[in-house]
Amino acid sequence: MSRARSLLARLFSRRRTNTHGHERSIYVNTPLPASHTDSLPHYAPNQIRTAKYTVLSFVPKNLLEQFRRAANIYFLFLLILQFIPAVTTGLPGLSALALFTIIALTMIKDGYEDSKRSASDREANRARAVVLGQEWVNVNKAPAHAMRPRGLMRLVGSDSGAGGSVGGAVPGAAPQAVHTRTQPQFDVVRDMDIDGDSWAITEWRHIHVGDIVLLREGDSVPADLVLLGSSDPDGTCFVETKNLDGETNLKSKHAPAATLHMTCPQQLSAFRCIIDAEPPSTLLYSFKGSIQIIDSNDRDPLGVDNLLLRGSVLRNTQWVTGVVVFTGDETKIMMNAGETPSKRSRIERMMNYQVMSQFALLFALCLLSAILGGVYYSRANSFQALFIVPFETSSGKSAPLYGFLTFWTALILYQTVVPISLYVTIEVVKSFQAYFINQDMDMYYAPAERRCVPKSWNLSDDLGQV
């Protein structure tokens, strides 16, 4: 049962469960104590997924979202009534066709929209970064077999099947630097005038807690890092955090005094320290930790000024180095992003209230028809009844029963009071509107060669409400 519940939780949630609400110790060039080996596989991978659906959850989850509409529930109820011989007025298949058309069109639209999130996720996950590599070993990294998803889980949550974005206009969108610079690493190596063999080029999704990362000006930070050093002799760097908090002014970050002297990969490879960090949290402006230098046994405190957050961009600084402390879903930007919501526009919310008022009118009409039908049936021959209802009773006539069945028959006949074609039209209009927004050259961003991409088609009509 526990495995079944775990599978269902993974099926309907893109976010991995945060099971490590405790402090962590990160060992750099220091043997890992035996007491810490058990916690290694539980560090979140740096691969992120902001798409709402997975391969397995798409159909059930999308159906649940669609039936939040009062009209869809109403049409489904009418379809069920059509299968009752005593009240049906036609072929049930014709009623089912209209409802299935709405559901299918909406499902296609939502699937295409989410596929764009998946593509953006893959782009962010496959963005390249420079880490200290070759001969250097990250002792905090879990064995490959411990991090590999197994069986059905691989299909449910793997990056090959679903994805979405980080930073940018929508929480989790791919950072702008990912689009504007796809190969920053080689310039970094030349700018620092160091031996390229000491560094390894890897993808963001392959970055682990404890890796030492090298960034240059204009690069997006791939994970939450503790700053070790920078091109500035004082260990200062500047970052842009508009992807995190919307602020365009630059913020200064500082390396701990004990690590200022490390300006080459050889020093980083020999430097021994233990970084103690607080549990992952959503607080962007708070961080508590410490760094212990093994050789000198000194311990310096760490604060938010020593932390580079994923999604921020390095500015006005040639290069920086840092140790990864939080990855993937444990980074502050991802913890603040939360689940990708199923947003509804103002028009859709307003339509729900209007449909409810139409239900009241429809109920009144059906009730009036049922009362008049029962009265007319009791006074006239059954073949002259208001509606021909295929039923017989032991007494030959039953006005209350006829009135009851007339109510449900009238509900089917008067169903056009709530126009099903309206929802089909709205879905088609939203699709064309998103297309025209994408093709609008006035919103084309030439430096990155990117068009405007609507992140949520359901909200495009809200632009007319401003």
Short mmCIF file of C-alpha atoms in Angstrom, two decimals:
data_model
loop_
_atom_site.label_atom_id
_atom_site.label_comp_id
_atom_site.label_asym_id
_atom_site.label_seq_id
_atom_site.Cartn_x
_atom_site.Cartn_y
_atom_site.Cartn_z
CA MET A 1 0.00 0.00 0.00
CA SER A 2 2.79 2.42 0.83
CA ARG A 3 4.40 1.87 -2.57
CA ALA A 4 1.03 2.43 -4.25
CA ARG A 5 0.50 5.70 -2.36
CA SER A 6 4.01 6.79 -3.29
CA LEU A 7 3.32 6.06 -6.95
CA LEU A 8 0.05 8.04 -6.87
CA ALA A 9 1.79 10.96 -5.18
CA ARG A 10 4.48 10.93 -7.86
CA LEU A 11 1.88 10.52 -10.60
CA PHE A 12 -0.12 13.62 -9.73
CA SER A 13 2.73 15.84 -8.55
CA ARG A 14 5.67 17.15 -10.50
CA ARG A 15 7.49 18.15 -7.30
CA ARG A 16 9.58 15.60 -5.50
CA THR A 17 8.77 15.30 -1.82
CA ASN A 18 11.22 17.17 0.38
CA THR A 19 12.30 14.53 2.88
CA HIS A 20 15.39 16.17 4.29
CA GLY A 21 14.37 19.06 6.52
CA HIS A 22 17.64 18.96 8.39
CA GLU A 23 21.02 20.62 8.20
CA ARG A 24 23.63 19.24 5.85
CA SER A 25 27.40 19.04 5.90
CA ILE A 26 29.28 19.27 2.62
CA TYR A 27 32.81 17.91 2.52
CA VAL A 28 35.31 19.42 0.09
CA ASN A 29 38.50 17.42 -0.50
CA THR A 30 37.82 15.70 2.81
CA PRO A 31 36.87 12.03 3.31
CA LEU A 32 33.19 11.58 4.02
CA PRO A 33 32.42 10.14 7.47
CA ALA A 34 30.62 6.82 7.48
CA SER A 35 27.67 8.39 9.32
CA HIS A 36 26.92 10.60 6.30
CA THR A 37 26.93 8.00 3.54
CA ASP A 38 23.28 7.07 4.08
CA SER A 39 22.09 10.60 3.29
CA LEU A 40 23.84 10.88 -0.07
CA PRO A 41 21.10 9.44 -2.31
CA HIS A 42 18.56 11.84 -0.77
CA TYR A 43 20.09 15.03 -2.14
CA ALA A 44 17.79 16.33 -4.85
CA PRO A 45 19.19 16.06 -8.38
CA ASN A 46 19.69 19.33 -10.22
CA GLN A 47 17.24 18.28 -12.90
CA ILE A 48 14.01 20.27 -12.61
CA ARG A 49 10.55 19.75 -14.05
CA THR A 50 7.94 22.51 -14.07
CA ALA A 51 5.45 20.90 -16.46
CA LYS A 52 2.04 20.20 -14.97
CA TYR A 53 1.71 16.72 -16.46
CA THR A 54 3.70 13.55 -16.90
CA VAL A 55 3.17 10.82 -19.46
CA LEU A 56 0.94 8.88 -17.09
CA SER A 57 -0.84 11.73 -15.30
CA PHE A 58 -1.85 13.76 -18.35
CA VAL A 59 -5.25 12.19 -19.08
CA PRO A 60 -6.58 11.79 -15.51
CA LYS A 61 -5.20 15.09 -14.24
CA ASN A 62 -6.41 17.05 -17.26
CA LEU A 63 -9.88 15.53 -16.96
CA LEU A 64 -10.04 16.55 -13.29
CA GLU A 65 -9.09 20.11 -14.24
CA GLN A 66 -11.64 20.28 -17.05
CA PHE A 67 -14.48 19.11 -14.84
CA ARG A 68 -13.94 22.07 -12.55
CA ARG A 69 -16.17 23.81 -15.08
CA ALA A 70 -19.79 23.70 -14.04
CA ALA A 71 -20.88 23.36 -17.68
CA ASN A 72 -18.80 20.22 -18.24
CA ILE A 73 -20.36 18.57 -15.19
CA TYR A 74 -23.79 19.58 -16.49
CA PHE A 75 -23.20 18.11 -19.95
CA LEU A 76 -21.82 14.91 -18.44
CA PHE A 77 -24.96 14.60 -16.31
CA LEU A 78 -27.13 15.06 -19.41
CA LEU A 79 -25.15 12.38 -21.20
CA ILE A 80 -25.86 9.95 -18.37
CA LEU A 81 -29.58 10.81 -18.58
CA GLN A 82 -29.58 9.95 -22.27
CA PHE A 83 -28.78 6.33 -21.39
CA ILE A 84 -31.99 6.02 -19.32
CA PRO A 85 -34.71 4.72 -21.69
CA ALA A 86 -37.56 6.32 -19.73
CA VAL A 87 -36.31 9.88 -20.30
CA THR A 88 -34.05 9.75 -23.36
CA THR A 89 -34.98 11.87 -26.35
CA GLY A 90 -32.47 10.64 -28.91
CA LEU A 91 -29.26 8.77 -29.51
CA PRO A 92 -26.80 9.08 -26.59
CA GLY A 93 -23.91 9.08 -29.04
CA LEU A 94 -24.93 12.46 -30.44
CA SER A 95 -24.88 14.02 -26.97
CA ALA A 96 -21.55 12.37 -26.21
CA LEU A 97 -20.00 13.75 -29.40
CA ALA A 98 -20.45 17.37 -28.33
CA LEU A 99 -18.99 16.80 -24.85
CA PHE A 100 -16.08 14.73 -26.13
CA THR A 101 -15.31 17.41 -28.72
CA ILE A 102 -14.93 20.05 -26.02
CA ILE A 103 -12.81 17.78 -23.84
CA ALA A 104 -10.62 16.68 -26.76
CA LEU A 105 -9.97 20.24 -28.00
CA THR A 106 -9.11 21.45 -24.51
CA MET A 107 -6.89 18.43 -23.91
CA ILE A 108 -5.00 19.04 -27.16
CA LYS A 109 -4.51 22.70 -26.27
CA ASP A 110 -3.33 21.93 -22.72
CA GLY A 111 -1.05 19.16 -23.97
CA TYR A 112 0.60 21.42 -26.53
CA GLU A 113 1.00 24.20 -23.96
CA ASP A 114 2.59 21.80 -21.47
CA SER A 115 4.88 20.38 -24.15
CA LYS A 116 6.37 23.86 -24.45
CA ARG A 117 7.10 23.81 -20.73
CA SER A 118 8.74 20.43 -21.17
CA ALA A 119 10.91 21.75 -23.99
CA SER A 120 11.92 24.73 -21.86
CA ASP A 121 12.74 22.38 -18.97
CA ARG A 122 14.95 20.25 -21.19
CA GLU A 123 16.71 23.37 -22.44
CA ALA A 124 17.44 24.48 -18.88
CA ASN A 125 18.45 21.01 -17.72
CA ARG A 126 20.82 20.60 -20.66
CA ALA A 127 22.42 24.02 -20.36
CA ARG A 128 26.15 23.64 -19.87
CA ALA A 129 28.29 24.66 -16.93
CA VAL A 130 31.93 24.29 -15.91
CA VAL A 131 32.82 22.25 -12.85
CA LEU A 132 36.11 21.22 -11.32
CA GLY A 133 36.67 17.82 -12.83
CA GLN A 134 39.06 15.35 -14.39
CA GLU A 135 41.13 14.14 -11.41
CA TRP A 136 39.05 15.90 -8.74
CA VAL A 137 36.39 13.80 -6.99
CA ASN A 138 33.24 15.04 -5.28
CA VAL A 139 32.86 12.84 -2.20
CA ASN A 140 29.29 14.11 -1.61
CA LYS A 141 28.06 12.64 -4.87
CA ALA A 142 25.90 9.54 -4.53
CA PRO A 143 26.69 6.42 -6.57
CA ALA A 144 25.04 6.32 -9.98
CA HIS A 145 22.85 3.32 -9.08
CA ALA A 146 21.46 5.15 -6.03
CA MET A 147 20.29 8.14 -8.09
CA ARG A 148 18.81 6.30 -11.06
CA PRO A 149 14.98 6.15 -11.06
CA ARG A 150 13.64 2.63 -11.18
CA GLY A 151 10.88 0.96 -13.13
CA LEU A 152 7.73 2.99 -13.62
CA MET A 153 9.16 5.97 -11.76
CA ARG A 154 11.61 6.53 -14.61
CA LEU A 155 8.71 6.94 -17.00
CA VAL A 156 6.69 9.09 -14.61
CA GLY A 157 9.27 11.71 -13.72
CA SER A 158 12.22 11.43 -16.09
CA ASP A 159 13.41 14.44 -18.05
CA SER A 160 12.95 12.57 -21.31
CA GLY A 161 9.22 12.56 -20.92
CA ALA A 162 8.24 15.82 -19.36
CA GLY A 163 9.73 19.12 -18.61
CA GLY A 164 9.10 23.07 -18.27
CA SER A 165 11.46 26.28 -17.26
CA VAL A 166 13.36 28.22 -14.40
CA GLY A 167 13.55 31.97 -13.73
CA GLY A 168 12.12 34.40 -16.33
CA ALA A 169 8.50 35.47 -16.62
CA VAL A 170 7.10 32.29 -15.13
CA PRO A 171 8.54 30.54 -12.05
CA GLY A 172 10.80 27.86 -13.37
CA ALA A 173 11.44 29.31 -16.84
CA ALA A 174 14.85 28.86 -18.44
CA PRO A 175 17.21 31.71 -17.49
CA GLN A 176 17.79 34.29 -20.20
CA ALA A 177 21.51 33.47 -20.20
CA VAL A 178 20.69 29.95 -21.28
CA HIS A 179 19.23 31.33 -24.51
CA THR A 180 21.77 34.05 -25.17
CA ARG A 181 24.94 32.10 -24.42
CA THR A 182 25.02 28.37 -25.02
CA GLN A 183 28.80 27.87 -24.83
CA PRO A 184 30.26 30.25 -22.23
CA GLN A 185 32.67 27.72 -20.84
CA PHE A 186 35.51 28.00 -23.34
CA ASP A 187 35.67 31.78 -22.97
CA VAL A 188 35.74 31.33 -19.20
CA VAL A 189 38.82 29.16 -19.40
CA ARG A 190 40.62 31.64 -21.64
CA ASP A 191 39.62 34.66 -19.55
CA MET A 192 41.04 33.07 -16.40
CA ASP A 193 44.18 31.96 -18.23
CA ILE A 194 44.11 28.51 -16.64
CA ASP A 195 44.67 24.98 -17.81
CA GLY A 196 41.46 23.77 -19.45
CA ASP A 197 42.16 20.16 -18.49
CA SER A 198 41.44 20.98 -14.86
CA TRP A 199 37.81 21.75 -15.64
CA ALA A 200 35.01 19.63 -17.02
CA ILE A 201 32.01 20.75 -19.03
CA THR A 202 28.75 19.25 -17.81
CA GLU A 203 25.03 19.85 -18.08
CA TRP A 204 23.06 21.52 -15.33
CA ARG A 205 21.14 18.34 -14.59
CA HIS A 206 24.42 16.53 -13.82
CA ILE A 207 25.55 19.04 -11.18
CA HIS A 208 25.58 17.63 -7.64
CA VAL A 209 25.84 18.95 -4.11
CA GLY A 210 29.53 19.50 -3.37
CA ASP A 211 30.59 20.28 -6.96
CA ILE A 212 32.84 23.30 -7.46
CA VAL A 213 31.40 25.46 -10.25
CA LEU A 214 33.08 28.14 -12.35
CA LEU A 215 30.99 31.02 -13.72
CA ARG A 216 31.84 34.04 -15.80
CA GLU A 217 30.10 37.36 -16.42
CA GLY A 218 26.65 36.89 -17.94
CA ASP A 219 26.25 33.28 -16.81
CA SER A 220 23.19 32.11 -14.91
CA VAL A 221 23.85 30.36 -11.62
CA PRO A 222 22.91 26.67 -12.11
CA ALA A 223 22.33 25.87 -8.40
CA ASP A 224 22.57 27.55 -5.01
CA LEU A 225 26.31 28.09 -4.41
CA VAL A 226 28.49 29.24 -1.55
CA LEU A 227 30.90 31.73 -3.08
CA LEU A 228 34.58 30.75 -2.78
CA GLY A 229 36.37 33.41 -4.79
CA SER A 230 36.07 35.87 -7.64
CA SER A 231 38.18 37.87 -10.07
CA ASP A 232 37.99 40.76 -7.61
CA PRO A 233 40.85 40.64 -5.05
CA ASP A 234 38.33 41.37 -2.28
CA GLY A 235 36.21 38.38 -3.27
CA THR A 236 33.26 40.56 -4.28
CA CYS A 237 30.91 39.89 -7.17
CA PHE A 238 27.63 41.33 -8.42
CA VAL A 239 24.52 39.42 -9.40
CA GLU A 240 21.23 40.32 -11.03
CA THR A 241 18.25 38.77 -9.27
CA LYS A 242 15.30 39.92 -11.40
CA ASN A 243 14.43 36.27 -12.13
CA LEU A 244 14.03 35.76 -8.37
CA ASP A 245 12.49 38.93 -6.96
CA GLY A 246 11.91 41.17 -9.97
CA GLU A 247 14.53 43.71 -8.88
CA THR A 248 16.87 45.01 -11.59
CA ASN A 249 19.44 46.61 -9.30
CA LEU A 250 22.58 44.54 -8.79
CA LYS A 251 23.33 42.91 -5.45
CA SER A 252 26.85 42.38 -4.12
CA LYS A 253 28.03 39.02 -2.83
CA HIS A 254 31.22 38.28 -0.93
CA ALA A 255 33.47 35.27 -0.55
CA PRO A 256 34.53 34.19 2.96
CA ALA A 257 37.86 35.62 4.02
CA ALA A 258 39.36 32.14 4.31
CA THR A 259 38.85 31.39 0.60
CA LEU A 260 39.89 34.67 -1.03
CA HIS A 261 43.34 33.36 -1.97
CA MET A 262 42.01 30.55 -4.18
CA THR A 263 42.31 31.82 -7.76
CA CYS A 264 43.34 28.69 -9.67
CA PRO A 265 42.03 25.12 -9.98
CA GLN A 266 45.12 23.67 -8.30
CA GLN A 267 44.31 25.57 -5.12
CA LEU A 268 40.67 24.52 -5.31
CA SER A 269 41.68 20.87 -5.72
CA ALA A 270 43.87 20.99 -2.61
CA PHE A 271 41.62 23.17 -0.45
CA ARG A 272 40.00 21.18 2.37
CA CYS A 273 36.91 22.38 4.18
CA ILE A 274 33.53 21.38 5.61
CA ILE A 275 30.49 23.54 4.86
CA ASP A 276 27.56 23.28 7.25
CA ALA A 277 24.32 24.64 5.79
CA GLU A 278 20.80 25.10 7.08
CA PRO A 279 17.95 22.98 5.65
CA PRO A 280 16.50 24.05 2.29
CA SER A 281 14.04 26.91 2.75
CA THR A 282 11.93 29.34 0.74
CA LEU A 283 13.50 32.44 2.32
CA LEU A 284 15.37 34.29 -0.42
CA TYR A 285 17.05 36.73 1.95
CA SER A 286 18.07 34.34 4.70
CA PHE A 287 20.83 31.76 4.91
CA LYS A 288 22.79 30.45 7.87
CA GLY A 289 25.82 28.24 7.75
CA SER A 290 29.52 28.01 8.43
CA ILE A 291 32.70 26.95 6.70
CA GLN A 292 35.41 25.09 8.61
CA ILE A 293 38.93 25.14 7.20
CA ILE A 294 40.50 21.75 7.93
CA ASP A 295 44.15 22.81 7.76
CA SER A 296 43.82 25.81 10.10
CA ASN A 297 40.77 24.55 12.03
CA ASP A 298 39.20 28.00 11.62
CA ARG A 299 35.44 28.34 11.30
CA ASP A 300 33.82 31.33 9.58
CA PRO A 301 30.08 32.06 9.53
CA LEU A 302 28.18 32.09 6.25
CA GLY A 303 25.21 34.31 5.45
CA VAL A 304 23.02 35.26 2.54
CA ASP A 305 25.79 37.59 1.27
CA ASN A 306 27.92 34.48 0.67
CA LEU A 307 25.21 32.62 -1.27
CA LEU A 308 24.60 32.75 -5.04
CA LEU A 309 21.04 31.66 -5.84
CA ARG A 310 19.98 29.63 -8.83
CA GLY A 311 18.40 31.85 -11.48
CA SER A 312 20.53 34.90 -10.66
CA VAL A 313 22.97 36.18 -13.29
CA LEU A 314 26.60 37.17 -12.73
CA ARG A 315 27.26 40.81 -13.69
CA ASN A 316 30.27 43.15 -13.71
CA THR A 317 32.56 40.34 -12.55
CA GLN A 318 34.92 38.37 -14.80
CA TRP A 319 34.57 35.05 -12.98
CA VAL A 320 33.60 33.42 -9.70
CA THR A 321 33.89 29.97 -8.16
CA GLY A 322 31.53 28.37 -5.68
CA VAL A 323 30.51 25.13 -3.97
CA VAL A 324 27.03 23.75 -4.66
CA VAL A 325 24.95 23.48 -1.47
CA PHE A 326 21.40 23.09 -2.85
CA THR A 327 20.29 21.58 -6.15
CA GLY A 328 17.11 21.17 -8.16
CA ASP A 329 13.88 21.25 -6.17
CA GLU A 330 15.80 22.26 -3.02
CA THR A 331 17.03 25.55 -4.49
CA LYS A 332 15.24 28.62 -3.22
CA ILE A 333 13.79 29.57 -6.60
CA MET A 334 12.21 26.16 -7.08
CA MET A 335 10.90 25.97 -3.52
CA ASN A 336 9.22 29.35 -4.04
CA ALA A 337 7.81 28.34 -7.42
CA GLY A 338 5.63 25.57 -5.99
CA GLU A 339 3.36 23.50 -8.20
CA THR A 340 2.56 24.89 -11.64
CA PRO A 341 -1.02 26.07 -11.09
CA SER A 342 -3.96 25.42 -13.39
CA LYS A 343 -4.92 29.02 -13.94
CA ARG A 344 -8.35 30.20 -14.99
CA SER A 345 -9.04 33.54 -16.62
CA ARG A 346 -11.49 36.11 -15.34
CA ILE A 347 -13.85 35.32 -18.21
CA GLU A 348 -13.86 31.62 -17.35
CA ARG A 349 -14.57 32.32 -13.69
CA MET A 350 -17.34 34.71 -14.67
CA MET A 351 -18.82 32.12 -17.03
CA ASN A 352 -19.09 29.65 -14.16
CA TYR A 353 -21.34 32.07 -12.28
CA GLN A 354 -23.39 32.76 -15.41
CA VAL A 355 -23.82 29.05 -16.03
CA MET A 356 -25.11 28.65 -12.48
CA SER A 357 -27.72 31.35 -13.14
CA GLN A 358 -28.68 29.53 -16.33
CA PHE A 359 -29.09 26.38 -14.26
CA ALA A 360 -31.60 28.19 -12.07
CA LEU A 361 -33.58 29.26 -15.13
CA LEU A 362 -33.37 25.77 -16.58
CA PHE A 363 -34.55 24.22 -13.33
CA ALA A 364 -37.55 26.55 -13.24
CA LEU A 365 -38.50 25.68 -16.83
CA CYS A 366 -38.16 21.94 -16.20
CA LEU A 367 -40.15 22.15 -12.97
CA LEU A 368 -42.92 24.08 -14.73
CA SER A 369 -42.97 21.51 -17.54
CA ALA A 370 -43.14 18.65 -15.02
CA ILE A 371 -46.06 20.20 -13.13
CA LEU A 372 -48.01 21.06 -16.27
CA GLY A 373 -47.21 17.66 -17.79
CA GLY A 374 -48.47 15.80 -14.73
CA VAL A 375 -51.66 17.85 -14.62
CA TYR A 376 -52.28 17.43 -18.34
CA TYR A 377 -51.58 13.69 -18.14
CA SER A 378 -54.08 13.20 -15.32
CA ARG A 379 -56.85 14.96 -17.28
CA ALA A 380 -56.24 13.60 -20.76
CA ASN A 381 -55.60 10.29 -22.45
CA SER A 382 -52.02 9.09 -22.04
CA PHE A 383 -51.49 9.27 -25.80
CA GLN A 384 -52.25 12.99 -25.66
CA ALA A 385 -49.71 13.69 -22.95
CA LEU A 386 -47.33 16.62 -23.14
CA PHE A 387 -44.37 14.25 -23.72
CA ILE A 388 -44.50 10.66 -24.89
CA VAL A 389 -42.73 8.80 -22.09
CA PRO A 390 -42.27 5.02 -22.55
CA PHE A 391 -43.48 3.66 -19.21
CA GLU A 392 -46.45 1.77 -17.83
CA THR A 393 -47.78 1.38 -14.30
CA SER A 394 -50.00 -1.20 -12.74
CA SER A 395 -52.86 1.26 -12.51
CA GLY A 396 -52.41 2.40 -16.08
CA LYS A 397 -51.92 6.06 -15.14
CA SER A 398 -49.59 7.79 -12.69
CA ALA A 399 -49.50 11.56 -12.97
CA PRO A 400 -46.76 12.08 -10.33
CA LEU A 401 -44.49 9.54 -12.03
CA TYR A 402 -45.18 11.07 -15.41
CA GLY A 403 -44.38 14.52 -14.04
CA PHE A 404 -41.16 13.21 -12.50
CA LEU A 405 -40.02 11.70 -15.81
CA THR A 406 -41.14 14.80 -17.67
CA PHE A 407 -38.76 16.87 -15.53
CA TRP A 408 -35.73 14.89 -16.70
CA THR A 409 -36.92 14.72 -20.30
CA ALA A 410 -37.38 18.49 -20.30
CA LEU A 411 -33.87 18.87 -18.87
CA ILE A 412 -32.52 17.12 -21.96
CA LEU A 413 -34.74 19.03 -24.38
CA TYR A 414 -33.94 22.44 -22.86
CA GLN A 415 -30.19 21.78 -22.53
CA THR A 416 -29.37 24.44 -25.12
CA VAL A 417 -30.15 27.04 -22.45
CA VAL A 418 -26.50 26.41 -21.57
CA PRO A 419 -24.82 26.60 -25.02
CA ILE A 420 -22.16 23.94 -25.41
CA SER A 421 -20.94 25.61 -28.62
CA LEU A 422 -19.81 28.60 -26.55
CA TYR A 423 -17.06 26.56 -24.90
CA VAL A 424 -15.87 25.16 -28.21
CA THR A 425 -15.68 28.68 -29.62
CA ILE A 426 -13.74 29.98 -26.61
CA GLU A 427 -11.15 27.19 -26.84
CA VAL A 428 -10.63 27.86 -30.56
CA VAL A 429 -10.36 31.62 -29.99
CA LYS A 430 -7.76 31.13 -27.22
CA SER A 431 -5.66 28.96 -29.52
CA PHE A 432 -5.71 31.53 -32.33
CA GLN A 433 -5.02 34.35 -29.89
CA ALA A 434 -1.94 32.57 -28.55
CA TYR A 435 -0.76 32.03 -32.13
CA PHE A 436 -1.14 35.72 -33.02
CA ILE A 437 0.72 36.74 -29.85
CA ASN A 438 3.57 34.41 -30.83
CA GLN A 439 3.69 35.83 -34.36
CA ASP A 440 3.54 39.50 -33.30
CA MET A 441 6.80 41.05 -34.49
CA ASP A 442 6.34 44.04 -32.16
CA MET A 443 7.06 41.65 -29.28
CA TYR A 444 10.04 39.97 -30.98
CA TYR A 445 13.30 40.15 -28.96
CA ALA A 446 16.06 40.44 -31.55
CA PRO A 447 19.17 40.01 -29.30
CA ALA A 448 18.03 36.52 -28.27
CA GLU A 449 16.12 35.84 -31.51
CA ARG A 450 13.04 34.92 -29.50
CA ARG A 451 9.36 35.50 -30.04
CA CYS A 452 6.83 36.14 -27.33
CA VAL A 453 5.71 32.75 -26.03
CA PRO A 454 2.42 32.65 -24.08
CA LYS A 455 3.07 30.54 -20.99
CA SER A 456 -0.60 30.06 -20.17
CA TRP A 457 -3.10 30.25 -22.99
CA ASN A 458 -5.97 30.33 -20.50
CA LEU A 459 -4.92 33.79 -19.33
CA SER A 460 -4.37 35.50 -22.68
CA ASP A 461 -7.90 36.94 -22.70
CA ASP A 462 -7.14 38.67 -19.39
CA LEU A 463 -5.07 41.16 -21.40
CA GLY A 464 -8.35 42.69 -22.52
CA GLN A 465 -9.43 43.17 -18.90
CA VAL A 466 -6.56 45.55 -18.08
#
